Amino acid sequence: MQLQILNDEILRLKKEKNAIILAHNYQVPEVQDIADFVGDSLGLSQMAGKTEAEMIVFCGVHFMAETASIISQDKKVLIPDLQAGCSLASTINAEQLREWKSENPGAVVVSYVNTTAEVKAESDYCCTSSNAVKIVNAIPKDKKILFLPDKYLASYVKAVTGREIEIWDGACHVHEKIGDLSLEDAKGAYPNAEILIHPECGCSTSCMLKSLKYKGSQNIKIFSTEGMINHVRESEANEFLIATEVGILHRMKKDNPRKTFHPASEESVCEYMKMITIEKLYNSLLNEEYEVKVPRELALKAYLPIERMISIC
Ligand code: 13P
Ligand code: SF4
């Protein structure tokens, strides 16, 4: 089917079924363009919580659709492709977390939102890339913290807060490959560019730590995907180097046609995010596939750390 016909059919089905389409900032352009809301993990969860639609078609990865189901138990949550997983979320399961907790009695567990519902249910606090430091700072100072699953974000939070933090050895294969971005090289290639780095998976720990070292003296900033989107809109700079998944450049260019954007690496492509296509989105609405439903008892447990996060932020 041609793109225009697919778009028209999607809009018709959406209205007929009282559905809302949520898309992450890394989705392919056609999916972002037809979505009702495009955002980061936190923004998408908040939208899932406040929408009055009866059905949510979640164009993102599985843990994000699960989070929507946890927050909106009364809604039908669909993901257009069940295989859209997350390499970072799969680095830890509930059994491994229970074992880690038993080795560290009394420690407080802070889980990044990139985790399964089962792992969230074993956690004390949830956090996102935009609020991880704030969440850790809100935990009593005498408490040891187990931070999971991303080791780069954890190292960054540890360096900023100075807290006693045990770090789970997890990473996102996409961001890890960006490697040790040479800020000196980047400044050399794009001397007028602001450098924006995603903290979640990190381009690397050293990259983030360098950003602290250079803070104020160079144009380096750390943001969640939505933080980046907001920053490029408001900044007086006209050129940006973006260290995260390249899907985000679509919205940046669309919102800021006069500004220039360079990816830190053209190869930063999340194949899980790219599994969602406009055709699959259409099939999802048409056939109401594939439902992501977190069972009620598990959802209630997994909601607690999310609720604590929301009450702090
Ligand atoms: P954000 O919450 O910043 O959108 O990040 C989610 C994610 O999975 C990026 O890899
Ligand atoms: Fe997961 Fe990495 Fe893809 Fe984000 S970019 S969804 S952390 S695999």
PDB file of N, CA and C in Angstrom, residues 57-138:
ATOM      1  N   VAL A  57      -1.437   2.322  20.961  1.00  0.00           N
ATOM      2  CA  VAL A  57      -0.529   1.578  20.080  1.00  0.00           C
ATOM      3  C   VAL A  57       0.855   2.154  20.361  1.00  0.00           C
ATOM      4  N   PHE A  58       1.703   1.327  20.962  1.00  0.00           N
ATOM      5  CA  PHE A  58       2.991   1.811  21.438  1.00  0.00           C
ATOM      6  C   PHE A  58       4.087   1.500  20.417  1.00  0.00           C
ATOM      7  N   CYS A  59       4.551   2.539  19.753  1.00  0.00           N
ATOM      8  CA  CYS A  59       5.626   2.371  18.770  1.00  0.00           C
ATOM      9  C   CYS A  59       6.951   2.663  19.485  1.00  0.00           C
ATOM     10  N   GLY A  60       7.489   1.601  20.038  1.00  0.00           N
ATOM     11  CA  GLY A  60       8.729   1.706  20.799  1.00  0.00           C
ATOM     12  C   GLY A  60       9.154   0.288  21.080  1.00  0.00           C
ATOM     13  N   VAL A  61       9.871   0.072  22.181  1.00  0.00           N
ATOM     14  CA  VAL A  61      10.290  -1.305  22.479  1.00  0.00           C
ATOM     15  C   VAL A  61       9.442  -1.896  23.613  1.00  0.00           C
ATOM     16  N   HIS A  62       9.596  -3.210  23.817  1.00  0.00           N
ATOM     17  CA  HIS A  62       8.652  -3.953  24.654  1.00  0.00           C
ATOM     18  C   HIS A  62       8.551  -3.409  26.081  1.00  0.00           C
ATOM     19  N   PHE A  63       9.711  -3.067  26.712  1.00  0.00           N
ATOM     20  CA  PHE A  63       9.612  -2.620  28.108  1.00  0.00           C
ATOM     21  C   PHE A  63       8.788  -1.333  28.199  1.00  0.00           C
ATOM     22  N   MET A  64       8.800  -0.525  27.150  1.00  0.00           N
ATOM     23  CA  MET A  64       8.035   0.729  27.162  1.00  0.00           C
ATOM     24  C   MET A  64       6.538   0.437  27.101  1.00  0.00           C
ATOM     25  N   ALA A  65       6.151  -0.538  26.269  1.00  0.00           N
ATOM     26  CA  ALA A  65       4.737  -0.928  26.190  1.00  0.00           C
ATOM     27  C   ALA A  65       4.307  -1.552  27.520  1.00  0.00           C
ATOM     28  N   GLU A  66       5.202  -2.309  28.138  1.00  0.00           N
ATOM     29  CA  GLU A  66       4.890  -2.898  29.452  1.00  0.00           C
ATOM     30  C   GLU A  66       4.658  -1.795  30.483  1.00  0.00           C
ATOM     31  N   THR A  67       5.516  -0.779  30.448  1.00  0.00           N
ATOM     32  CA  THR A  67       5.362   0.329  31.399  1.00  0.00           C
ATOM     33  C   THR A  67       4.006   1.003  31.193  1.00  0.00           C
ATOM     34  N   ALA A  68       3.607   1.147  29.928  1.00  0.00           N
ATOM     35  CA  ALA A  68       2.289   1.740  29.646  1.00  0.00           C
ATOM     36  C   ALA A  68       1.188   0.854  30.236  1.00  0.00           C
ATOM     37  N   SER A  69       1.339  -0.463  30.116  1.00  0.00           N
ATOM     38  CA  SER A  69       0.337  -1.381  30.660  1.00  0.00           C
ATOM     39  C   SER A  69       0.302  -1.308  32.196  1.00  0.00           C
ATOM     40  N   ILE A  70       1.475  -1.149  32.812  1.00  0.00           N
ATOM     41  CA  ILE A  70       1.542  -1.042  34.287  1.00  0.00           C
ATOM     42  C   ILE A  70       0.791   0.217  34.740  1.00  0.00           C
ATOM     43  N   ILE A  71       1.034   1.309  34.019  1.00  0.00           N
ATOM     44  CA  ILE A  71       0.443   2.592  34.410  1.00  0.00           C
ATOM     45  C   ILE A  71      -1.044   2.662  34.046  1.00  0.00           C
ATOM     46  N   SER A  72      -1.388   2.078  32.917  1.00  0.00           N
ATOM     47  CA  SER A  72      -2.766   2.174  32.408  1.00  0.00           C
ATOM     48  C   SER A  72      -3.378   0.790  32.303  1.00  0.00           C
ATOM     49  N   GLN A  73      -3.677   0.190  33.430  1.00  0.00           N
ATOM     50  CA  GLN A  73      -4.199  -1.180  33.454  1.00  0.00           C
ATOM     51  C   GLN A  73      -5.536  -1.330  32.737  1.00  0.00           C
ATOM     52  N   ASP A  74      -6.295  -0.247  32.677  1.00  0.00           N
ATOM     53  CA  ASP A  74      -7.626  -0.335  32.055  1.00  0.00           C
ATOM     54  C   ASP A  74      -7.576  -0.211  30.530  1.00  0.00           C
ATOM     55  N   LYS A  75      -6.409   0.094  29.966  1.00  0.00           N
ATOM     56  CA  LYS A  75      -6.315   0.326  28.519  1.00  0.00           C
ATOM     57  C   LYS A  75      -5.786  -0.923  27.803  1.00  0.00           C
ATOM     58  N   LYS A  76      -6.141  -1.038  26.524  1.00  0.00           N
ATOM     59  CA  LYS A  76      -5.563  -2.109  25.715  1.00  0.00           C
ATOM     60  C   LYS A  76      -4.267  -1.549  25.127  1.00  0.00           C
ATOM     61  N   VAL A  77      -3.125  -2.151  25.472  1.00  0.00           N
ATOM     62  CA  VAL A  77      -1.837  -1.657  24.963  1.00  0.00           C
ATOM     63  C   VAL A  77      -1.339  -2.621  23.891  1.00  0.00           C
ATOM     64  N   LEU A  78      -1.035  -2.073  22.715  1.00  0.00           N
ATOM     65  CA  LEU A  78      -0.549  -2.896  21.602  1.00  0.00           C
ATOM     66  C   LEU A  78       0.857  -2.474  21.217  1.00  0.00           C
ATOM     67  N   ILE A  79       1.651  -3.450  20.796  1.00  0.00           N
ATOM     68  CA  ILE A  79       2.953  -3.143  20.197  1.00  0.00           C
ATOM     69  C   ILE A  79       2.937  -3.772  18.794  1.00  0.00           C
ATOM     70  N   PRO A  80       3.333  -3.045  17.766  1.00  0.00           N
ATOM     71  CA  PRO A  80       3.224  -3.596  16.406  1.00  0.00           C
ATOM     72  C   PRO A  80       4.156  -4.770  16.113  1.00  0.00           C
ATOM     73  N   ASP A  81       5.194  -4.976  16.895  1.00  0.00           N
ATOM     74  CA  ASP A  81       6.068  -6.141  16.704  1.00  0.00           C
ATOM     75  C   ASP A  81       6.589  -6.598  18.069  1.00  0.00           C
ATOM     76  N   LEU A  82       6.206  -7.831  18.436  1.00  0.00           N
ATOM     77  CA  LEU A  82       6.589  -8.340  19.765  1.00  0.00           C
ATOM     78  C   LEU A  82       8.095  -8.580  19.919  1.00  0.00           C
ATOM     79  N   GLN A  83       8.777  -8.650  18.774  1.00  0.00           N
ATOM     80  CA  GLN A  83      10.232  -8.903  18.829  1.00  0.00           C
ATOM     81  C   GLN A  83      11.023  -7.639  19.161  1.00  0.00           C
ATOM     82  N   ALA A  84      10.348  -6.505  19.236  1.00  0.00           N
ATOM     83  CA  ALA A  84      11.063  -5.244  19.507  1.00  0.00           C
ATOM     84  C   ALA A  84      11.471  -5.202  20.977  1.00  0.00           C
ATOM     85  N   GLY A  85      12.618  -5.785  21.252  1.00  0.00           N
ATOM     86  CA  GLY A  85      13.116  -5.874  22.626  1.00  0.00           C
ATOM     87  C   GLY A  85      14.111  -4.763  22.916  1.00  0.00           C
ATOM     88  N   CYS A  86      14.965  -5.009  23.910  1.00  0.00           N
ATOM     89  CA  CYS A  86      15.972  -4.001  24.264  1.00  0.00           C
ATOM     90  C   CYS A  86      17.169  -4.739  24.856  1.00  0.00           C
ATOM     91  N   SER A  87      18.336  -4.565  24.256  1.00  0.00           N
ATOM     92  CA  SER A  87      19.515  -5.300  24.721  1.00  0.00           C
ATOM     93  C   SER A  87      19.869  -4.919  26.162  1.00  0.00           C
ATOM     94  N   LEU A  88      19.595  -3.687  26.524  1.00  0.00           N
ATOM     95  CA  LEU A  88      19.908  -3.243  27.887  1.00  0.00           C
ATOM     96  C   LEU A  88      18.962  -3.895  28.899  1.00  0.00           C
ATOM     97  N   ALA A  89      17.660  -3.869  28.607  1.00  0.00           N
ATOM     98  CA  ALA A  89      16.680  -4.473  29.525  1.00  0.00           C
ATOM     99  C   ALA A  89      16.940  -5.965  29.695  1.00  0.00           C
ATOM    100  N   SER A  90      17.465  -6.627  28.636  1.00  0.00           N
ATOM    101  CA  SER A  90      17.678  -8.079  28.781  1.00  0.00           C
ATOM    102  C   SER A  90      18.952  -8.445  29.530  1.00  0.00           C
ATOM    103  N   THR A  91      19.682  -7.474  30.052  1.00  0.00           N
ATOM    104  CA  THR A  91      20.901  -7.843  30.792  1.00  0.00           C
ATOM    105  C   THR A  91      20.608  -8.305  32.225  1.00  0.00           C
ATOM    106  N   ILE A  92      19.376  -8.115  32.690  1.00  0.00           N
ATOM    107  CA  ILE A  92      19.058  -8.585  34.053  1.00  0.00           C
ATOM    108  C   ILE A  92      17.616  -9.090  34.123  1.00  0.00           C
ATOM    109  N   ASN A  93      17.438 -10.221  34.818  1.00  0.00           N
ATOM    110  CA  ASN A  93      16.071 -10.694  35.061  1.00  0.00           C
ATOM    111  C   ASN A  93      15.802 -10.691  36.571  1.00  0.00           C
ATOM    112  N   ALA A  94      14.556 -11.007  36.940  1.00  0.00           N
ATOM    113  CA  ALA A  94      14.143 -10.890  38.342  1.00  0.00           C
ATOM    114  C   ALA A  94      14.957 -11.817  39.253  1.00  0.00           C
ATOM    115  N   GLU A  95      15.270 -13.010  38.743  1.00  0.00           N
ATOM    116  CA  GLU A  95      16.025 -13.975  39.533  1.00  0.00           C
ATOM    117  C   GLU A  95      17.423 -13.425  39.863  1.00  0.00           C
ATOM    118  N   GLN A  96      18.049 -12.855  38.862  1.00  0.00           N
ATOM    119  CA  GLN A  96      19.391 -12.277  39.061  1.00  0.00           C
ATOM    120  C   GLN A  96      19.328 -11.102  40.043  1.00  0.00           C
ATOM    121  N   LEU A  97      18.264 -10.329  39.932  1.00  0.00           N
ATOM    122  CA  LEU A  97      18.143  -9.190  40.856  1.00  0.00           C
ATOM    123  C   LEU A  97      17.922  -9.674  42.283  1.00  0.00           C
ATOM    124  N   ARG A  98      17.097 -10.709  42.471  1.00  0.00           N
ATOM    125  CA  ARG A  98      16.863 -11.241  43.822  1.00  0.00           C
ATOM    126  C   ARG A  98      18.176 -11.725  44.425  1.00  0.00           C
ATOM    127  N   GLU A  99      18.985 -12.361  43.607  1.00  0.00           N
ATOM    128  CA  GLU A  99      20.281 -12.863  44.099  1.00  0.00           C
ATOM    129  C   GLU A  99      21.189 -11.691  44.497  1.00  0.00           C
ATOM    130  N   TRP A 100      21.222 -10.650  43.666  1.00  0.00           N
ATOM    131  CA  TRP A 100      22.048  -9.465  43.931  1.00  0.00           C
ATOM    132  C   TRP A 100      21.595  -8.788  45.233  1.00  0.00           C
ATOM    133  N   LYS A 101      20.267  -8.731  45.420  1.00  0.00           N
ATOM    134  CA  LYS A 101      19.725  -8.129  46.637  1.00  0.00           C
ATOM    135  C   LYS A 101      20.125  -8.942  47.867  1.00  0.00           C
ATOM    136  N   SER A 102      20.086 -10.274  47.718  1.00  0.00           N
ATOM    137  CA  SER A 102      20.412 -11.110  48.888  1.00  0.00           C
ATOM    138  C   SER A 102      21.883 -10.971  49.267  1.00  0.00           C
ATOM    139  N   GLU A 103      22.730 -10.609  48.300  1.00  0.00           N
ATOM    140  CA  GLU A 103      24.160 -10.379  48.605  1.00  0.00           C
ATOM    141  C   GLU A 103      24.376  -9.004  49.227  1.00  0.00           C
ATOM    142  N   ASN A 104      23.373  -8.128  49.144  1.00  0.00           N
ATOM    143  CA  ASN A 104      23.506  -6.745  49.643  1.00  0.00           C
ATOM    144  C   ASN A 104      22.304  -6.378  50.505  1.00  0.00           C
ATOM    145  N   PRO A 105      22.139  -7.059  51.666  1.00  0.00           N
ATOM    146  CA  PRO A 105      20.937  -6.786  52.456  1.00  0.00           C
ATOM    147  C   PRO A 105      20.881  -5.312  52.888  1.00  0.00           C
ATOM    148  N   GLY A 106      19.692  -4.754  52.831  1.00  0.00           N
ATOM    149  CA  GLY A 106      19.496  -3.358  53.262  1.00  0.00           C
ATOM    150  C   GLY A 106      19.757  -2.338  52.171  1.00  0.00           C
ATOM    151  N   ALA A 107      20.308  -2.769  51.052  1.00  0.00           N
ATOM    152  CA  ALA A 107      20.587  -1.815  49.974  1.00  0.00           C
ATOM    153  C   ALA A 107      19.282  -1.421  49.270  1.00  0.00           C
ATOM    154  N   VAL A 108      19.288  -0.214  48.716  1.00  0.00           N
ATOM    155  CA  VAL A 108      18.111   0.290  48.004  1.00  0.00           C
ATOM    156  C   VAL A 108      18.314   0.068  46.499  1.00  0.00           C
ATOM    157  N   VAL A 109      17.307  -0.500  45.849  1.00  0.00           N
ATOM    158  CA  VAL A 109      17.446  -0.815  44.416  1.00  0.00           C
ATOM    159  C   VAL A 109      16.832   0.286  43.544  1.00  0.00           C
ATOM    160  N   VAL A 110      17.689   0.857  42.690  1.00  0.00           N
ATOM    161  CA  VAL A 110      17.212   1.858  41.731  1.00  0.00           C
ATOM    162  C   VAL A 110      17.328   1.254  40.334  1.00  0.00           C
ATOM    163  N   SER A 111      16.173   1.115  39.683  1.00  0.00           N
ATOM    164  CA  SER A 111      16.161   0.502  38.349  1.00  0.00           C
ATOM    165  C   SER A 111      15.871   1.537  37.296  1.00  0.00           C
ATOM    166  N   TYR A 112      16.711   1.540  36.297  1.00  0.00           N
ATOM    167  CA  TYR A 112      16.451   2.376  35.145  1.00  0.00           C
ATOM    168  C   TYR A 112      15.185   1.870  34.474  1.00  0.00           C
ATOM    169  N   VAL A 113      14.460   2.748  33.810  1.00  0.00           N
ATOM    170  CA  VAL A 113      13.175   2.351  33.228  1.00  0.00           C
ATOM    171  C   VAL A 113      13.320   1.233  32.188  1.00  0.00           C
ATOM    172  N   ASN A 114      14.523   1.085  31.608  1.00  0.00           N
ATOM    173  CA  ASN A 114      14.767   0.008  30.635  1.00  0.00           C
ATOM    174  C   ASN A 114      14.909  -1.324  31.361  1.00  0.00           C
ATOM    175  N   THR A 115      13.813  -1.804  31.916  1.00  0.00           N
ATOM    176  CA  THR A 115      13.789  -3.080  32.630  1.00  0.00           C
ATOM    177  C   THR A 115      12.417  -3.717  32.419  1.00  0.00           C
ATOM    178  N   THR A 116      12.344  -5.031  32.633  1.00  0.00           N
ATOM    179  CA  THR A 116      11.056  -5.720  32.500  1.00  0.00           C
ATOM    180  C   THR A 116      10.169  -5.407  33.712  1.00  0.00           C
ATOM    181  N   ALA A 117       8.895  -5.724  33.588  1.00  0.00           N
ATOM    182  CA  ALA A 117       7.963  -5.515  34.702  1.00  0.00           C
ATOM    183  C   ALA A 117       8.398  -6.335  35.920  1.00  0.00           C
ATOM    184  N   GLU A 118       8.927  -7.550  35.692  1.00  0.00           N
ATOM    185  CA  GLU A 118       9.357  -8.408  36.811  1.00  0.00           C
ATOM    186  C   GLU A 118      10.507  -7.753  37.579  1.00  0.00           C
ATOM    187  N   VAL A 119      11.420  -7.128  36.861  1.00  0.00           N
ATOM    188  CA  VAL A 119      12.553  -6.459  37.522  1.00  0.00           C
ATOM    189  C   VAL A 119      12.059  -5.209  38.255  1.00  0.00           C
ATOM    190  N   LYS A 120      11.166  -4.483  37.650  1.00  0.00           N
ATOM    191  CA  LYS A 120      10.605  -3.292  38.334  1.00  0.00           C
ATOM    192  C   LYS A 120       9.931  -3.720  39.646  1.00  0.00           C
ATOM    193  N   ALA A 121       9.230  -4.865  39.599  1.00  0.00           N
ATOM    194  CA  ALA A 121       8.512  -5.334  40.786  1.00  0.00           C
ATOM    195  C   ALA A 121       9.459  -5.683  41.940  1.00  0.00           C
ATOM    196  N   GLU A 122      10.726  -5.919  41.636  1.00  0.00           N
ATOM    197  CA  GLU A 122      11.738  -6.246  42.667  1.00  0.00           C
ATOM    198  C   GLU A 122      12.521  -4.989  43.078  1.00  0.00           C
ATOM    199  N   SER A 123      12.140  -3.820  42.543  1.00  0.00           N
ATOM    200  CA  SER A 123      12.926  -2.601  42.756  1.00  0.00           C
ATOM    201  C   SER A 123      12.255  -1.650  43.738  1.00  0.00           C
ATOM    202  N   ASP A 124      13.068  -0.753  44.326  1.00  0.00           N
ATOM    203  CA  ASP A 124      12.508   0.257  45.234  1.00  0.00           C
ATOM    204  C   ASP A 124      12.147   1.539  44.497  1.00  0.00           C
ATOM    205  N   TYR A 125      13.011   1.938  43.569  1.00  0.00           N
ATOM    206  CA  TYR A 125      12.764   3.163  42.801  1.00  0.00           C
ATOM    207  C   TYR A 125      13.001   2.878  41.328  1.00  0.00           C
ATOM    208  N   CYS A 126      12.233   3.555  40.509  1.00  0.00           N
ATOM    209  CA  CYS A 126      12.482   3.535  39.076  1.00  0.00           C
ATOM    210  C   CYS A 126      13.107   4.898  38.746  1.00  0.00           C
ATOM    211  N   CYS A 127      13.819   5.009  37.654  1.00  0.00           N
ATOM    212  CA  CYS A 127      14.313   6.317  37.229  1.00  0.00           C
ATOM    213  C   CYS A 127      14.411   6.332  35.711  1.00  0.00           C
ATOM    214  N   THR A 128      14.523   7.514  35.154  1.00  0.00           N
ATOM    215  CA  THR A 128      14.737   7.642  33.711  1.00  0.00           C
ATOM    216  C   THR A 128      16.029   8.422  33.506  1.00  0.00           C
ATOM    217  N   SER A 129      16.401   8.595  32.244  1.00  0.00           N
ATOM    218  CA  SER A 129      17.659   9.293  31.985  1.00  0.00           C
ATOM    219  C   SER A 129      17.586  10.747  32.439  1.00  0.00           C
ATOM    220  N   SER A 130      16.373  11.306  32.489  1.00  0.00           N
ATOM    221  CA  SER A 130      16.295  12.717  32.871  1.00  0.00           C
ATOM    222  C   SER A 130      16.238  12.932  34.376  1.00  0.00           C
ATOM    223  N   ASN A 131      15.959  11.881  35.167  1.00  0.00           N
ATOM    224  CA  ASN A 131      15.835  12.140  36.610  1.00  0.00           C
ATOM    225  C   ASN A 131      16.685  11.238  37.509  1.00  0.00           C
ATOM    226  N   ALA A 132      17.607  10.448  36.944  1.00  0.00           N
ATOM    227  CA  ALA A 132      18.374   9.479  37.747  1.00  0.00           C
ATOM    228  C   ALA A 132      19.128  10.135  38.920  1.00  0.00           C
ATOM    229  N   VAL A 133      19.756  11.283  38.676  1.00  0.00           N
ATOM    230  CA  VAL A 133      20.531  11.952  39.744  1.00  0.00           C
ATOM    231  C   VAL A 133      19.586  12.413  40.855  1.00  0.00           C
ATOM    232  N   LYS A 134      18.466  12.971  40.455  1.00  0.00           N
ATOM    233  CA  LYS A 134      17.480  13.464  41.426  1.00  0.00           C
ATOM    234  C   LYS A 134      16.942  12.325  42.301  1.00  0.00           C
ATOM    235  N   ILE A 135      16.674  11.186  41.700  1.00  0.00           N
ATOM    236  CA  ILE A 135      16.143  10.039  42.451  1.00  0.00           C
ATOM    237  C   ILE A 135      17.192   9.569  43.465  1.00  0.00           C
ATOM    238  N   VAL A 136      18.427   9.410  43.021  1.00  0.00           N
ATOM    239  CA  VAL A 136      19.482   8.928  43.931  1.00  0.00           C
ATOM    240  C   VAL A 136      19.687   9.941  45.063  1.00  0.00           C
ATOM    241  N   ASN A 137      19.644  11.224  44.766  1.00  0.00           N
ATOM    242  CA  ASN A 137      19.818  12.240  45.812  1.00  0.00           C
ATOM    243  C   ASN A 137      18.681  12.228  46.830  1.00  0.00           C
ATOM    244  N   ALA A 138      17.523  11.700  46.445  1.00  0.00           N
ATOM    245  CA  ALA A 138      16.376  11.679  47.356  1.00  0.00           C
ATOM    246  C   ALA A 138      16.430  10.489  48.328  1.00  0.00           C
TER     247      ALA A 138
END
